[in-house]
XYZ file of C-alpha atoms in Angstrom:
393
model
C -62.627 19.372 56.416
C -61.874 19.742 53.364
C -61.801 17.149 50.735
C -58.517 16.309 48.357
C -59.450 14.743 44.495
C -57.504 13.643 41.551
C -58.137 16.154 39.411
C -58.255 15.584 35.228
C -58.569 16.844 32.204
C -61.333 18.946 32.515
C -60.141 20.134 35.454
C -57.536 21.756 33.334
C -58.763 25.234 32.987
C -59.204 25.908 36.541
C -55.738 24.613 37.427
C -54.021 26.865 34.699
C -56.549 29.703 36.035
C -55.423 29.201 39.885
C -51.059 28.942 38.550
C -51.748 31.797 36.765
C -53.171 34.169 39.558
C -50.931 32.559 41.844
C -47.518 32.818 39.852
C -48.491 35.825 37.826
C -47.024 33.902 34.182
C -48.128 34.873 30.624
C -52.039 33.591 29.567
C -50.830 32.976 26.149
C -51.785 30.329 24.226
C -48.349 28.264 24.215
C -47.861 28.889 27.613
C -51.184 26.875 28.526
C -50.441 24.648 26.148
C -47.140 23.888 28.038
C -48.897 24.078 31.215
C -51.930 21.269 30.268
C -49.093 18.764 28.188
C -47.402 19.118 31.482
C -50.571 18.172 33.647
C -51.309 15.355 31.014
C -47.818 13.783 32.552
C -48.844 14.505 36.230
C -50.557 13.411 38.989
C -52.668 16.511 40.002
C -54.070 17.117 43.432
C -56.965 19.448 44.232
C -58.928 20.886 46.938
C -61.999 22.101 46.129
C -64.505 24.359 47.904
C -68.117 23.471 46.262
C -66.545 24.037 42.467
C -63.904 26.162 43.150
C -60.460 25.156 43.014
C -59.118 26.405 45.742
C -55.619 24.876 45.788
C -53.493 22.507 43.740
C -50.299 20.722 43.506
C -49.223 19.188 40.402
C -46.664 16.164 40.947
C -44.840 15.159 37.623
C -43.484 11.327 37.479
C -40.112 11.210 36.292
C -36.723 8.711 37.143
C -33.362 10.013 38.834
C -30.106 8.586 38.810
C -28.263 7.886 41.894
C -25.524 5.050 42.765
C -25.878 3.910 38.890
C -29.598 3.091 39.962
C -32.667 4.562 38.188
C -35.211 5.312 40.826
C -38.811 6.690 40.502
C -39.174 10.573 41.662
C -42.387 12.752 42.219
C -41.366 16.476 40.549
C -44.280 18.851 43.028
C -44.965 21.786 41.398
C -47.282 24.660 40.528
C -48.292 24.741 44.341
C -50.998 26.940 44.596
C -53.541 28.506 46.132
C -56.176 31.020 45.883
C -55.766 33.594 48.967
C -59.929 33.363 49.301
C -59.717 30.128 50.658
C -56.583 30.121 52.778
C -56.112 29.119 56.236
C -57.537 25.678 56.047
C -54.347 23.583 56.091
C -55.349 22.341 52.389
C -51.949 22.465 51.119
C -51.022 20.193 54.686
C -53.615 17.754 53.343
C -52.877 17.541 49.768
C -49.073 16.847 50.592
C -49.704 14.123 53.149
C -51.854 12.250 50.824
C -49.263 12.768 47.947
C -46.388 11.475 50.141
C -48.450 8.189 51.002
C -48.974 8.027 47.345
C -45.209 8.347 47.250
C -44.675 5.728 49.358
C -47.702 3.014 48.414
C -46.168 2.986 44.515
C -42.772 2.922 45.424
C -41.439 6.396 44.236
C -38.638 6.980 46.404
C -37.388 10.595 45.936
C -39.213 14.299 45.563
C -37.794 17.437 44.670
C -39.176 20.453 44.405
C -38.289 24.293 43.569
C -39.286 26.117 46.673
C -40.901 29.624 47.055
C -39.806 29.244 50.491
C -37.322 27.034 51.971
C -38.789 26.919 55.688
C -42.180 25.763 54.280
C -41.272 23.361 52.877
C -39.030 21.944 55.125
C -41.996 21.171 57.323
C -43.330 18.626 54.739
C -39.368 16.740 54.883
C -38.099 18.338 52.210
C -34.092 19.944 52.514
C -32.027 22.068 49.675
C -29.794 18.902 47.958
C -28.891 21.204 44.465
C -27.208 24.640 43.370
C -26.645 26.598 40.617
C -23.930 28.695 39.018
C -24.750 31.598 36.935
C -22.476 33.817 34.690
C -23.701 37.165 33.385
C -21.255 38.572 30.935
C -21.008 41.556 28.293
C -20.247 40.168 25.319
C -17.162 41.927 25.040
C -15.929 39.909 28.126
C -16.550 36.349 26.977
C -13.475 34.564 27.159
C -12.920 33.781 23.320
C -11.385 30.160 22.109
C -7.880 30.800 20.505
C -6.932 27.246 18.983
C -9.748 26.711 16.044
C -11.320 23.473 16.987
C -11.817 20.560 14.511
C -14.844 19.497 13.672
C -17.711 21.882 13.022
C -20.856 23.081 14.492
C -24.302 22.985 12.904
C -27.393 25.199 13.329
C -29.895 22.699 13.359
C -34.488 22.631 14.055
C -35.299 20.488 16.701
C -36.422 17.303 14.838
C -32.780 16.929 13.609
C -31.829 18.028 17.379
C -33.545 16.130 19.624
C -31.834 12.433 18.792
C -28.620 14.123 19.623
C -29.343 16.098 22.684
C -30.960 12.757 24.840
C -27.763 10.988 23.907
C -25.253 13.206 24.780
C -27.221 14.446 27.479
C -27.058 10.674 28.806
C -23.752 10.081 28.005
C -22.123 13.740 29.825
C -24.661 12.309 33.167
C -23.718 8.923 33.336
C -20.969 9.447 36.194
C -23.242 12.396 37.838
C -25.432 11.313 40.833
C -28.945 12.858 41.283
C -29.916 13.937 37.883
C -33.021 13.121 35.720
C -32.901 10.527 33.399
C -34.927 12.344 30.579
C -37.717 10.681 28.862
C -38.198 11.774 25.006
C -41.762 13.714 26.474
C -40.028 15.803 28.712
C -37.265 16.698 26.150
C -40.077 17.778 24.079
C -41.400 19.695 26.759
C -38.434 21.041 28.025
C -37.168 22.134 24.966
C -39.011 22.694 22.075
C -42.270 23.486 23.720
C -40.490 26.589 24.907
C -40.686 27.634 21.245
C -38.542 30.371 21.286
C -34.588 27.752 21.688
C -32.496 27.360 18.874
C -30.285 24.533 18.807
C -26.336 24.100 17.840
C -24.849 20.711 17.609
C -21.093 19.962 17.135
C -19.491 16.848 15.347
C -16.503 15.970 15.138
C -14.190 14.452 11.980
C -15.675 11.753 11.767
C -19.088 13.151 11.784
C -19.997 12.202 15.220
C -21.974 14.583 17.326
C -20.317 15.163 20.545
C -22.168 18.312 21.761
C -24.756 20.193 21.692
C -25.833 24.307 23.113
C -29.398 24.622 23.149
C -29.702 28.450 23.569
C -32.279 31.648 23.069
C -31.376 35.329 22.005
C -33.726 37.957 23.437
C -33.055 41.875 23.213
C -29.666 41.496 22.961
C -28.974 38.823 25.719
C -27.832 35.235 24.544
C -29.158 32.628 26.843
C -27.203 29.298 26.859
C -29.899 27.495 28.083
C -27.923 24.212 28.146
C -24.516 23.091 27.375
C -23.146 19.600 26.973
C -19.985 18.287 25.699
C -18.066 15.010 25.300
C -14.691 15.959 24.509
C -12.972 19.308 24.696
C -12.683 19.569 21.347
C -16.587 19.953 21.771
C -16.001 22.346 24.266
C -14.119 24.689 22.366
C -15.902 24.856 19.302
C -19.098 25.629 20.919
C -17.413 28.310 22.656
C -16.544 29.760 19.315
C -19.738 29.688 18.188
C -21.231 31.121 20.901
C -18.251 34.285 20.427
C -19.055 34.563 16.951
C -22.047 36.390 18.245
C -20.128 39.326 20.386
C -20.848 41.733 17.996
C -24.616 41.114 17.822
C -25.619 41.144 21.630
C -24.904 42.443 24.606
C -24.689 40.361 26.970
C -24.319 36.210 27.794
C -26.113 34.122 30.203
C -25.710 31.113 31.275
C -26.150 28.748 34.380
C -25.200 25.312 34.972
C -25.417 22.500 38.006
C -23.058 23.636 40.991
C -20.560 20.727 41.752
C -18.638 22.846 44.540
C -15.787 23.390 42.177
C -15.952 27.096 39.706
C -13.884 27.405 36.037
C -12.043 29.692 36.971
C -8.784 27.766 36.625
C -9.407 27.048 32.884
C -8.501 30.391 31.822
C -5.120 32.877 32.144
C -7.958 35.540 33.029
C -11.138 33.663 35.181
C -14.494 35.144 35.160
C -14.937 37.570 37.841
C -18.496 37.544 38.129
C -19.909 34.501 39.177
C -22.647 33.578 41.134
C -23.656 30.794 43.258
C -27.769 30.000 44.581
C -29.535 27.620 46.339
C -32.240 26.213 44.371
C -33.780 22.702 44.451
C -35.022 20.964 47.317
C -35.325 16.518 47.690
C -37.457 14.773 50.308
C -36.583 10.981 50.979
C -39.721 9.548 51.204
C -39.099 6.365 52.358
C -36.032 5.808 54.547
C -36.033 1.989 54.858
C -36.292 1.492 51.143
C -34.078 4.267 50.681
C -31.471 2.059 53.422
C -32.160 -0.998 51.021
C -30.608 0.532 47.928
C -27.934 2.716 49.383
C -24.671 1.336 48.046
C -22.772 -0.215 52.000
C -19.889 -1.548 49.580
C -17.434 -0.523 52.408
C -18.913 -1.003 55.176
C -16.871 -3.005 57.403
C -18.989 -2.524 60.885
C -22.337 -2.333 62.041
C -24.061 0.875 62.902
C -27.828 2.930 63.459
C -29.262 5.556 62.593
C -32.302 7.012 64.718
C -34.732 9.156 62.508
C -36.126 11.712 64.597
C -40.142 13.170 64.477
C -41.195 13.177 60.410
C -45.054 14.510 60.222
C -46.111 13.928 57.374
C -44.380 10.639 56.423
C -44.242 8.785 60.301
C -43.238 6.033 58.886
C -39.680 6.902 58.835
C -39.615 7.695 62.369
C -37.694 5.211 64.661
C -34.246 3.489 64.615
C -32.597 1.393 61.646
C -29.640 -1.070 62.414
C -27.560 -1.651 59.046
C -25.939 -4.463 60.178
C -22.983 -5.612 58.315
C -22.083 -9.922 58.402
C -18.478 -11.592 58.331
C -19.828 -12.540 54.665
C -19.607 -8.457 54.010
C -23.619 -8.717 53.203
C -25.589 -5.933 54.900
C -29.395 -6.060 56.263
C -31.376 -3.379 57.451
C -33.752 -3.725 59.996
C -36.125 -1.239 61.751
C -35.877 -1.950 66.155
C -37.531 -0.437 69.185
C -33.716 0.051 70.649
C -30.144 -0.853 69.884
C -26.826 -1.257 71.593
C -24.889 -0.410 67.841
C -23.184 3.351 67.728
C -25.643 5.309 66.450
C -26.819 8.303 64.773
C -29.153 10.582 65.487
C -30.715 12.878 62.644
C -33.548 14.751 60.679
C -34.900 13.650 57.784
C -33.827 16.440 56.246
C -30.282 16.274 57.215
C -30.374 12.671 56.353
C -30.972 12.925 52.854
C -28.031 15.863 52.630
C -25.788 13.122 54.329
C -26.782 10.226 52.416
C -27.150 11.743 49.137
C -23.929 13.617 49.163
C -24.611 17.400 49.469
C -23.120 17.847 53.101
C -20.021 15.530 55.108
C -21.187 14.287 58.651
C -18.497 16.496 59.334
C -19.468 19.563 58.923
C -23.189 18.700 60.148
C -21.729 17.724 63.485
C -19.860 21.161 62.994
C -23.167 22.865 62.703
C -24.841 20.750 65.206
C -27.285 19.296 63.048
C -26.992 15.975 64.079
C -25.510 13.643 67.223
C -23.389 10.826 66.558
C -21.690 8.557 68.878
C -17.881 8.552 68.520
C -18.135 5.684 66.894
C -20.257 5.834 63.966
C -18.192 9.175 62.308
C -15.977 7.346 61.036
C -18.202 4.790 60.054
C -20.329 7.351 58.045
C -17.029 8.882 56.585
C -16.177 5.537 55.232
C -19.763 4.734 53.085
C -21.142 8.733 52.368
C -21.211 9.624 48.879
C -17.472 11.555 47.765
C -19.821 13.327 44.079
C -22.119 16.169 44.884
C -25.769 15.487 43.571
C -26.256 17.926 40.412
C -29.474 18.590 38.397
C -30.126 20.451 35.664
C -33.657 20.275 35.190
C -36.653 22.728 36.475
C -40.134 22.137 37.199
């Protein structure tokens, strides 16, 4: 069997050489410098056949907020593998011994961006995000009327990036599942892409209280984020992003889906508007995920039975969250229980618990079994704000 390493910095050209075959990207310079400041930030898993790489997965440390609690997160990414040494479950290995990394330092969430959703389902993960794109000719943006006060600034990215982490922070800070951005990965994010410009609004008292970080290519401007404080904010950017109808031909943008569309802002919505799937989360651990979740009110006892979890068994089994007269909850894992209970997935679990689907509509689909009982239970303590995230890796 094969054998899965830590891989380092001289391991570097052989990872970028393996992404690159496998996702078919640019060999440019900036592009592997992208690639390698990314690795720098990563934990990177290899399996190697004599000194071949033969595949890789690159997990990126980062913190996400959810219930007003930061909480460690493994980003996977750049899974790969070269199609000469397929077949011998190296991908299986190298995620098991990432997810009992997971677990043994405490990080208690990964997400991923899947190539394929069923894959990676088998390794615990489950779709949690989606995204909302417009694609507009230019001539169709809906323009601002009222002239906003305040003004908007053109700005490089050392004057920009100040700005964008605290707005960023401030527009998040009643979202639930988004990254909390460290200054490297705004760096990375951003200006490592080379090719944003950036647009920052302030207001009359010279406060910055948004910011469009956005590309124009061939004739297509990119809003490659948006972020506002105020509407005031809103609607100047919006002019400045119309002053440019007569210079390109089109206007792109996507943003976090939070089951709710603009199309009630305006006297004429957007007609074309789409919505995806994108970003998968894996709970890795579901006691200590059961120790932070936010029972506030919780007013009876109930379980929850995790059903068969491969690669991370140590969620399997049955948790009683058992609530006192005193209103304090403990969680405790039991061989059987007399509480109502329910039964789930992993998978299905995290969409519950972290806000993405009701219990009622996964009963609907049959994706779960629940004792009378405990619905109503669950409806009283699941999260009422779907998770959002606008970050990619």
């Amino acid at each position: 069997m094969s054998e899965v390493k830590k891989m380092q910095q001289e391991d570097y050209q052989k990872m970028f050489d393996l992404a690159q075959y496998a996702f078919q990207f640019e060999t440019s310079g900036a592009y592997q410098e992208r690639f390698e400041y990314l690795a720098k930030h990563s934990i990177n898993y290899g399996s190697f056949e004599g000194d071949n790489l033969a595949s890789q997965v690159m997990m990126t440390l980062f913190h996400v907020n959810f219930f007003g609690q930061k909480h460690q997160m493994g980003g996977v990414g750049f899974v790969s593998s070269d199609p000469s040494f397929r077949g011998g479950g190296r991908i299986d290995q190298i995620m098991q011994e990432l997810l009992n990394d997971c677990r043994e330092q405490g990080i208690l969430f990964s997400y991923l961006a899947p190539f394929s959703y069923p894959f990676y389902r088998r390794y615990g993960y489950e779709l949690l995000f989606e995204r909302m794109s417009f694609n507009i000719p230019s001539e169709k943006w809906l323009k601002t009327v009222a002239k906003a006060t305040g003004n908007v600034r053109r700005v490089n990215w050392e004057e920009a990036k100040d700005v964008l982490q605290v707005i960023y922070a401030k527009s998040m800070v009643k979202e639930e599942g988004y990254l909390v951005r460290e200054d490297w990965w705004a760096y990375y994010r951003f200006e490592l892409n080379r090719s944003n410009y950036y647009a920052i609004y302030y207001d009359e008292q010279n406060e910055a209280q948004g910011y469009l970080v956005y590309q124009i290519n061939n004739g297509v401007f990119t809003c490659v984020e948006w972020q506002f404080l105020s509407k005031n904010a809103q609607q100047a950017l919006n002019r400045y992003i119309a002053s440019h109808i007569d210079s390109v031909k089109e206007f792109k943008y996507e943003q976090s889906f939070k089951k709710v569309t603009p199309f009630f802002e305006t006297a004429t919505p957007l007609a074309h508007v789409s919505i995806r799937p994108e970003m998968m989360v894996r709970i890795v651990d579901v006691e200590a995920f059961l120790n932070v979740y936010p029972f506030d009110t919780l007013s009876k006892s109930f379980a929850i039975t995790i059903e068969e979890d491969r690669y991370a068994s140590w969620n399997e089994g049955t948790y009683e969250i058992v609530v006192s007269d005193e209103r304090s909850v403990s969680i405790k894992k039991v061989q059987q229980t007399i509480l109502p209970k329910l039964t789930i997935s992993v998978q299905r679990f995290a969409q519950l618990f972290l806000g993405y689907r009701s219990i009622e509509e996964l009963l609907f689909h049959e994706f779960m079994e629940a004792d009378e009982e405990v619905i109503s239970i669950i409806e009283s303590i699941e999260p009422k704000k779907t998770p959002i995230l606008e970050d990619y890796f």
